[in-house]
XYZ file of N, CA and C in Angstrom:
534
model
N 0.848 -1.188 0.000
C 0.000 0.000 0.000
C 0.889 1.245 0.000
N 0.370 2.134 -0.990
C 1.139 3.557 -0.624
C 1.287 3.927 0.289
N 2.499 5.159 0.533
C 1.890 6.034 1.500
C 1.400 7.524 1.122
N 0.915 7.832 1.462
C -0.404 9.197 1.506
C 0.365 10.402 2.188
N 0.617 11.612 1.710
C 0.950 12.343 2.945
C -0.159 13.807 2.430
N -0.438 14.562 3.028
C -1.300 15.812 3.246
C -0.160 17.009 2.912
N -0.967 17.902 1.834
C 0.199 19.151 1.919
C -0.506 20.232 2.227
N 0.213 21.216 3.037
C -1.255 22.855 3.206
C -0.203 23.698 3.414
N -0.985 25.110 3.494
C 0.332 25.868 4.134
C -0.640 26.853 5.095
N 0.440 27.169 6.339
C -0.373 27.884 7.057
C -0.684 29.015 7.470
N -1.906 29.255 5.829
C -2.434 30.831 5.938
C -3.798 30.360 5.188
N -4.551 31.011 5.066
C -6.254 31.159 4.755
C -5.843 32.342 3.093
N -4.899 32.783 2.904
C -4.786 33.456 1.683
C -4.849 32.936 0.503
N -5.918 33.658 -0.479
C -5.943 33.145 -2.045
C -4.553 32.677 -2.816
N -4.144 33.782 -2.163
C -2.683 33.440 -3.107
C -1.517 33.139 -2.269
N -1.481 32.149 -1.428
C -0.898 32.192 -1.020
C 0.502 31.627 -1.241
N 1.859 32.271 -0.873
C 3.088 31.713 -1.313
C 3.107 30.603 -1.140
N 3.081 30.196 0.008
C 3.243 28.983 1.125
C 2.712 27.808 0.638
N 1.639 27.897 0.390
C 0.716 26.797 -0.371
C 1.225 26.322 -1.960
N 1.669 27.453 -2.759
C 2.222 27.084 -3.398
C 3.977 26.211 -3.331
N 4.538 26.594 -2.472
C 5.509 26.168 -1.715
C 5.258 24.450 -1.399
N 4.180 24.406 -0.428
C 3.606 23.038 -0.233
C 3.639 22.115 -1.571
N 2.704 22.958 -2.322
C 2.309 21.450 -2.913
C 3.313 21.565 -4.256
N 4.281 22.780 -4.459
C 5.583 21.973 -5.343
C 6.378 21.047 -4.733
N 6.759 21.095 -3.119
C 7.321 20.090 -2.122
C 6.504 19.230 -2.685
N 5.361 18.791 -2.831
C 4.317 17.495 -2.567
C 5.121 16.569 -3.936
N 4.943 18.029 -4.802
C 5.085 17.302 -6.630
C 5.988 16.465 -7.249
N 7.172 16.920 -5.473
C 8.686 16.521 -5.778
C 8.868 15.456 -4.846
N 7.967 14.625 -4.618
C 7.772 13.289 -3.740
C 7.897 11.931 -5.153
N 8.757 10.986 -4.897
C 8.849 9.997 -5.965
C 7.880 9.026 -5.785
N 7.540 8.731 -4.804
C 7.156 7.364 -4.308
C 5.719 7.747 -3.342
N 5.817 8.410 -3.439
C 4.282 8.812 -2.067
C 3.226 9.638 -2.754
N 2.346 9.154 -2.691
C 0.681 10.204 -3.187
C 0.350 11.377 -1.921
N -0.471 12.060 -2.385
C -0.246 13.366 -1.548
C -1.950 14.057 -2.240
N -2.829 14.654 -1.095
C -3.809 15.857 -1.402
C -2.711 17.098 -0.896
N -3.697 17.683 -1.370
C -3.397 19.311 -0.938
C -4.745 20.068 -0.062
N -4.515 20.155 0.982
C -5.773 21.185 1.568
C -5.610 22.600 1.289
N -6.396 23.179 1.589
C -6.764 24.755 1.854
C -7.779 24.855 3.572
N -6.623 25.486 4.315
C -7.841 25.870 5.230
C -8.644 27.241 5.430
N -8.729 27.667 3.879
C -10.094 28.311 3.971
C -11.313 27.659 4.035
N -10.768 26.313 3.564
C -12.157 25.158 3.503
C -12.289 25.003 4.911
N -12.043 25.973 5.903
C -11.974 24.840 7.516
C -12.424 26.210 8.667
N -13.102 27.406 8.111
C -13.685 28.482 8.685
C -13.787 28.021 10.081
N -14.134 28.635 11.044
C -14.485 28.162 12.600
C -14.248 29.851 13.223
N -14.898 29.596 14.587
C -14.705 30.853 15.516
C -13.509 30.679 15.714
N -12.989 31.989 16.321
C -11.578 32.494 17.444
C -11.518 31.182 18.572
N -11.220 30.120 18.726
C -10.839 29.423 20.126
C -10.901 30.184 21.387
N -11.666 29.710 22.016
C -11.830 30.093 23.422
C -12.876 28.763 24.261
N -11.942 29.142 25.632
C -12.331 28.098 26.658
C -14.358 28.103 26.466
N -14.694 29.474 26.394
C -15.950 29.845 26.878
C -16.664 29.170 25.542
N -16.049 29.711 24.465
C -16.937 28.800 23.259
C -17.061 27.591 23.305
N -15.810 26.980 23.343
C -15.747 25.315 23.745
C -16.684 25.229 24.572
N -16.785 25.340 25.677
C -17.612 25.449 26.596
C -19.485 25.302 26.463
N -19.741 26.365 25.651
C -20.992 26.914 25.370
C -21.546 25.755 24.360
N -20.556 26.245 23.399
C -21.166 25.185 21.776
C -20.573 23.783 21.217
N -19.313 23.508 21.780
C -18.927 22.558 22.044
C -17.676 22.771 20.761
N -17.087 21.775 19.729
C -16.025 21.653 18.620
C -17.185 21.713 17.270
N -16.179 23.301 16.722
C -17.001 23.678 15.868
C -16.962 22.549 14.589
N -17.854 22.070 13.734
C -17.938 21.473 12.502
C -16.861 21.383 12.169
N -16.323 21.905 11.656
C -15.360 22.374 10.774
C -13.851 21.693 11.309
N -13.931 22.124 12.498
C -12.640 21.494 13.640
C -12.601 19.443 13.851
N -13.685 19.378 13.492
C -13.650 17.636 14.006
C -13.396 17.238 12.373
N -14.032 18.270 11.396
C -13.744 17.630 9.597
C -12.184 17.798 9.788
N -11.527 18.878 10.485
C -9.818 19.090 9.631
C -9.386 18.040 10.252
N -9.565 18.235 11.924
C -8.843 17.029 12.573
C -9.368 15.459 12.145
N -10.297 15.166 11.339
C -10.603 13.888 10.923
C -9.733 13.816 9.986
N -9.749 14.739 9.143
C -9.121 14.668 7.501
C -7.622 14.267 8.178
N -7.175 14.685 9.081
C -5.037 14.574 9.506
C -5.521 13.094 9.659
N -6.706 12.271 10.018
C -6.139 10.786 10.868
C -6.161 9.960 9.112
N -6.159 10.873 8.418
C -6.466 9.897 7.140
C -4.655 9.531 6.352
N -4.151 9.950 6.707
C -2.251 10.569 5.902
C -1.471 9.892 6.602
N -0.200 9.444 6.170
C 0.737 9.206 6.898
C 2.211 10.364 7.311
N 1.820 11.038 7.160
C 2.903 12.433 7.143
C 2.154 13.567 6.674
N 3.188 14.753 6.550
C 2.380 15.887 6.126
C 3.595 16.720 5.647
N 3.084 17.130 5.072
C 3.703 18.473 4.350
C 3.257 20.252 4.995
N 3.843 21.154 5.709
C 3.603 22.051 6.413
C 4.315 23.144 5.886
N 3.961 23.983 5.161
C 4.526 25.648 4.487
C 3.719 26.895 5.443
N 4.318 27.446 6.815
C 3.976 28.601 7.414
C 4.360 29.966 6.974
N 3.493 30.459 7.017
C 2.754 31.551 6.774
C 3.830 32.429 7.920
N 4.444 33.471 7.775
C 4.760 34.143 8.817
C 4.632 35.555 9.014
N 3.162 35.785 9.760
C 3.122 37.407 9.947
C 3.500 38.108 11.339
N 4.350 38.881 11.337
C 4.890 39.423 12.369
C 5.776 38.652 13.203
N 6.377 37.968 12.501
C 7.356 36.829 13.066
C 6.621 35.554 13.805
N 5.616 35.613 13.695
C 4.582 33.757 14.081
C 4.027 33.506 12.891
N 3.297 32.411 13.826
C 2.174 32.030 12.696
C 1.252 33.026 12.159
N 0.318 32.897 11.308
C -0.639 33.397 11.044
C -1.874 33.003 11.788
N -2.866 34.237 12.120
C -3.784 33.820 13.024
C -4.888 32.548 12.710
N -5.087 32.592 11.818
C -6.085 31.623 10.771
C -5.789 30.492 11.482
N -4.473 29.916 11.270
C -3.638 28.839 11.590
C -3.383 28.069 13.082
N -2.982 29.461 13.725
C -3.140 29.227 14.971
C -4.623 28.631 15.390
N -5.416 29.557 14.902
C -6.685 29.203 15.520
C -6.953 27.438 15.597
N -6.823 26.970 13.954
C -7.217 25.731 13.743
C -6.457 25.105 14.211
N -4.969 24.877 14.828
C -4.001 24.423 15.358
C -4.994 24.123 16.965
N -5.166 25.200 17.510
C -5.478 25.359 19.067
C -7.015 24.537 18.913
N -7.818 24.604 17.981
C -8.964 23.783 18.193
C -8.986 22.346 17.891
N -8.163 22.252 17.021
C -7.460 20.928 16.501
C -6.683 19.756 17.742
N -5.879 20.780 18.676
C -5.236 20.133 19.498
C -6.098 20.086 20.936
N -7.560 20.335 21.441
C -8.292 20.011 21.701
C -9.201 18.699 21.405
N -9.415 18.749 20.008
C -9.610 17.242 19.976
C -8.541 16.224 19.828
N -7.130 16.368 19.582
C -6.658 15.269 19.637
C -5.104 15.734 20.013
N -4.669 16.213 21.146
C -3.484 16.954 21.343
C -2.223 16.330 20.281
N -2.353 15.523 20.131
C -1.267 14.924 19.230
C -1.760 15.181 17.409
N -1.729 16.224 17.496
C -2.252 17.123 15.999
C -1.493 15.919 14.199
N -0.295 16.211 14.823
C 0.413 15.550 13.717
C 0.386 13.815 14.070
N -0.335 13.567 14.767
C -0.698 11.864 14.771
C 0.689 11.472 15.415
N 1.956 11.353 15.861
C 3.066 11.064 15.522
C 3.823 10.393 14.355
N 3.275 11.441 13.628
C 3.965 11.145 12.302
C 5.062 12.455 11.332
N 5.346 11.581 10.463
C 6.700 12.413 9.906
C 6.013 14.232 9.166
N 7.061 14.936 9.705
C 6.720 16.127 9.041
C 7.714 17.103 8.470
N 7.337 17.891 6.838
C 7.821 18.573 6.485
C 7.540 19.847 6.521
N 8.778 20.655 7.329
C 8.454 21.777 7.976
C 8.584 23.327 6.910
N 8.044 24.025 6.299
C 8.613 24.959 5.597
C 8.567 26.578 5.840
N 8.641 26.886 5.209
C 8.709 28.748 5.808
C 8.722 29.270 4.368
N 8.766 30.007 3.610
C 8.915 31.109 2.907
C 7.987 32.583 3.172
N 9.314 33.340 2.437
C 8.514 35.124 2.539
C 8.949 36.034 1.616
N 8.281 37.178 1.609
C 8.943 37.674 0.383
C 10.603 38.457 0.769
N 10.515 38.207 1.991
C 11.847 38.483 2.537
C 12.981 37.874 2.006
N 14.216 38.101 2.715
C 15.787 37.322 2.735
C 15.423 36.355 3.796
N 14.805 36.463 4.881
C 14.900 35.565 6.119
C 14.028 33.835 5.736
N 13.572 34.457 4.373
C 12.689 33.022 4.618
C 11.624 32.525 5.505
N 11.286 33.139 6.489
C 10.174 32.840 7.240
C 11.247 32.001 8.340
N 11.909 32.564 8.587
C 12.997 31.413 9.473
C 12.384 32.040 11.240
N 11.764 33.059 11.313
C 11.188 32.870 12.938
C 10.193 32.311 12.992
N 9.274 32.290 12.146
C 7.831 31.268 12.469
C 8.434 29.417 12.379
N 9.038 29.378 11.386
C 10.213 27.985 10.838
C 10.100 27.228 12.348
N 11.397 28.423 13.177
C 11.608 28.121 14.488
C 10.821 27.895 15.442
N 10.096 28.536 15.417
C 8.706 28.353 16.377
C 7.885 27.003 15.963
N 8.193 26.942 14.833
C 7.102 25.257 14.773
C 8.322 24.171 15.077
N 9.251 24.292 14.956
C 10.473 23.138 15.367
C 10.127 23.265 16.622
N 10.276 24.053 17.420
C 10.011 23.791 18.708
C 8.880 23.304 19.204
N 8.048 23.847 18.670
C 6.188 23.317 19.122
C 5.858 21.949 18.559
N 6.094 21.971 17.364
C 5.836 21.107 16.811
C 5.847 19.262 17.123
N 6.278 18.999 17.738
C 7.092 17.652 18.600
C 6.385 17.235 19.313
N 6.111 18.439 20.353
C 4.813 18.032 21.473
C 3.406 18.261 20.761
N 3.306 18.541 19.750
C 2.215 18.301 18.770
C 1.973 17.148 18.271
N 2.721 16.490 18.254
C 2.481 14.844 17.500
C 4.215 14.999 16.471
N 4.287 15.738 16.009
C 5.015 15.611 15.159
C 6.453 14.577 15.434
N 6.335 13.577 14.595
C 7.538 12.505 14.873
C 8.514 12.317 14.706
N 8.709 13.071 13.334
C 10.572 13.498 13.317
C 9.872 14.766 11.814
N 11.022 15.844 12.088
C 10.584 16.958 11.041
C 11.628 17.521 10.485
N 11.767 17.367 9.292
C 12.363 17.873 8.185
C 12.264 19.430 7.803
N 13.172 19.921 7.959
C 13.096 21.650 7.318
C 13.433 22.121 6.430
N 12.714 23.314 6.071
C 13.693 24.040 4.884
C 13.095 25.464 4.651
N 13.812 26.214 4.372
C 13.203 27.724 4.444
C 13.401 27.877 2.769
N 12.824 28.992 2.532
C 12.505 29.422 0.853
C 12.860 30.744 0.930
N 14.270 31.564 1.254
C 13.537 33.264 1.055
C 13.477 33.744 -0.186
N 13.189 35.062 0.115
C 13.040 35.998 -1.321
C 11.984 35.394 -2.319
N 10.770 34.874 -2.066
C 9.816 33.880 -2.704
C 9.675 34.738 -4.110
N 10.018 35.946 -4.238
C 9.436 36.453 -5.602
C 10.691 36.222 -6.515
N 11.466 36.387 -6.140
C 12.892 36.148 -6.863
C 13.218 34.530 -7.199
N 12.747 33.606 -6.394
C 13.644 32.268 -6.681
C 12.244 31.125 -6.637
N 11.029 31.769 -6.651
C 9.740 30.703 -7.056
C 8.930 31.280 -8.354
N 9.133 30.899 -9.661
C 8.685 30.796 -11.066
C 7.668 30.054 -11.550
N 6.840 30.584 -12.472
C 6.565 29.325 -12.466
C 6.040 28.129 -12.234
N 5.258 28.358 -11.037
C 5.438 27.549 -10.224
C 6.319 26.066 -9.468
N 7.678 26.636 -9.377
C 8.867 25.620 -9.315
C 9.702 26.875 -8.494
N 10.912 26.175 -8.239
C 12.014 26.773 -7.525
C 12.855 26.844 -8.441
N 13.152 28.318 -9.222
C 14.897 28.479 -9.980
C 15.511 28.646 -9.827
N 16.576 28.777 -8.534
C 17.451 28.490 -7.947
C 18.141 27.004 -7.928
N 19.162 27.282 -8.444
C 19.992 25.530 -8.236
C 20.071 25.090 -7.021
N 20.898 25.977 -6.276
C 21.062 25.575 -5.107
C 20.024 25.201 -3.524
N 18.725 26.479 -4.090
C 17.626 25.861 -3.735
C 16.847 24.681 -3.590
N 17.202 24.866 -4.733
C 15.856 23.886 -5.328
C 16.588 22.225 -4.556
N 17.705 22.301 -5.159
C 18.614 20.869 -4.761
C 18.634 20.863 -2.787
N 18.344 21.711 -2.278
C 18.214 21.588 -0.876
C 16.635 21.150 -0.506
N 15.647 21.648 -1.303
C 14.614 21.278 -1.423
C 14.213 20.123 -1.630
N 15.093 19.742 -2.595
C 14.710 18.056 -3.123
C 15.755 16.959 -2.256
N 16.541 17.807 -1.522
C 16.973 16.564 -0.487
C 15.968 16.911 0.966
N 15.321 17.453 1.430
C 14.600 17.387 2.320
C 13.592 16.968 1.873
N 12.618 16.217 0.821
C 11.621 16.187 0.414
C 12.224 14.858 0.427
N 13.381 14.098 -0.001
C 13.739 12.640 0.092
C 13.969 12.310 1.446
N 14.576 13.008 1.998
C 14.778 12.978 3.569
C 13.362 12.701 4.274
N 12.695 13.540 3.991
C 10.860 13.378 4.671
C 10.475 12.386 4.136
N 10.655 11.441 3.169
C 9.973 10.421 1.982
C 10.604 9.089 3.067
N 11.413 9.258 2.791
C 12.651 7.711 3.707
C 11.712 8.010 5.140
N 11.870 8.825 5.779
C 11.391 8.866 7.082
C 9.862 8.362 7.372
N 8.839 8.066 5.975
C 7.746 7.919 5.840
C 7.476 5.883 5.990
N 8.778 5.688 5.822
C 8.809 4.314 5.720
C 8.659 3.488 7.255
């Protein structure tokens, strides 16, 4: 049987870099099948104790967290505004890990970042290496993208040296799937 892995990136934007980021990572998988989400498909309130509370796990929160128990890995491109996550993200993260604190199942994950910056998204990057673990996540693969307008075409990476760092963390995450 294959293995399956999930690609998204984490922002709610039409256009978003990240997502595109994701699912060229996904394209550059040899051996593994892969969807792509959008969590604009995954709307929900702001998280709070009192909502939980009141109305219980919104729709939307038991579909995303159902959809993760379906994959064997994942593919992860963050969004980084103001040096974190994006709020969108967070949100579904924090309602997500309510129903099943172990978000990433303990399974393998590919961690990414891009921006239209030089930094690459390398403080939000950091912030999910660290979080990420006690999330479920079982072993995680990184890689940052900067300057997304300069070195993503196309939809592909034109950068040599990129791109070839790209496609060894995407084999690196693939082996680890085994």
């Amino acid at each position: 049987m294959n293995k399956r892995i999930l690609a998204f990136a984490g922002s709610t934007s039409s256009t978003s870099i990240n997502k595109k980021l994701a699912t060229f990572a996904a394209e550059n998988l040899s051996k593994t099948e892969f969807d792509v989400a959008d969590l604009r498909d995954y709307d929900m309130p702001i998280y709070s104790e009192d909502e939980e509370n009141e109305n219980g796990f919104p729709s939307n929160a038991d579909k995303f967290s159902s959809l993760l128990d379906k994959y064997d890995g994942f593919i992860l491109s963050l969004a980084e505004h103001n040096g974190s996550y994006a709020a969108a993200f967070k949100n579904i993260f924090d309602w997500s890990s309510r129903i099943n604190v172990k978000v990433f199942r303990n399974k393998p994950l590919l961690l990414m970042a891009t921006s239209p910056g030089a930094r690459g998204g390398q403080s939000v990057l950091q912030d999910g290496m660290s979080k990420f673990p006690h999330l479920g996540a079982e072993s995680i693969v990184s890689f940052s993208l900067p300057s997304f307008g300069e070195n993503f075409k196309d939809g592909k990476i034109i950068d040599e040296d990129l791109l070839e760092q790209l496609q060894t963390a995407v084999k690196n995450f693939e082996e680890s799937l085994s």
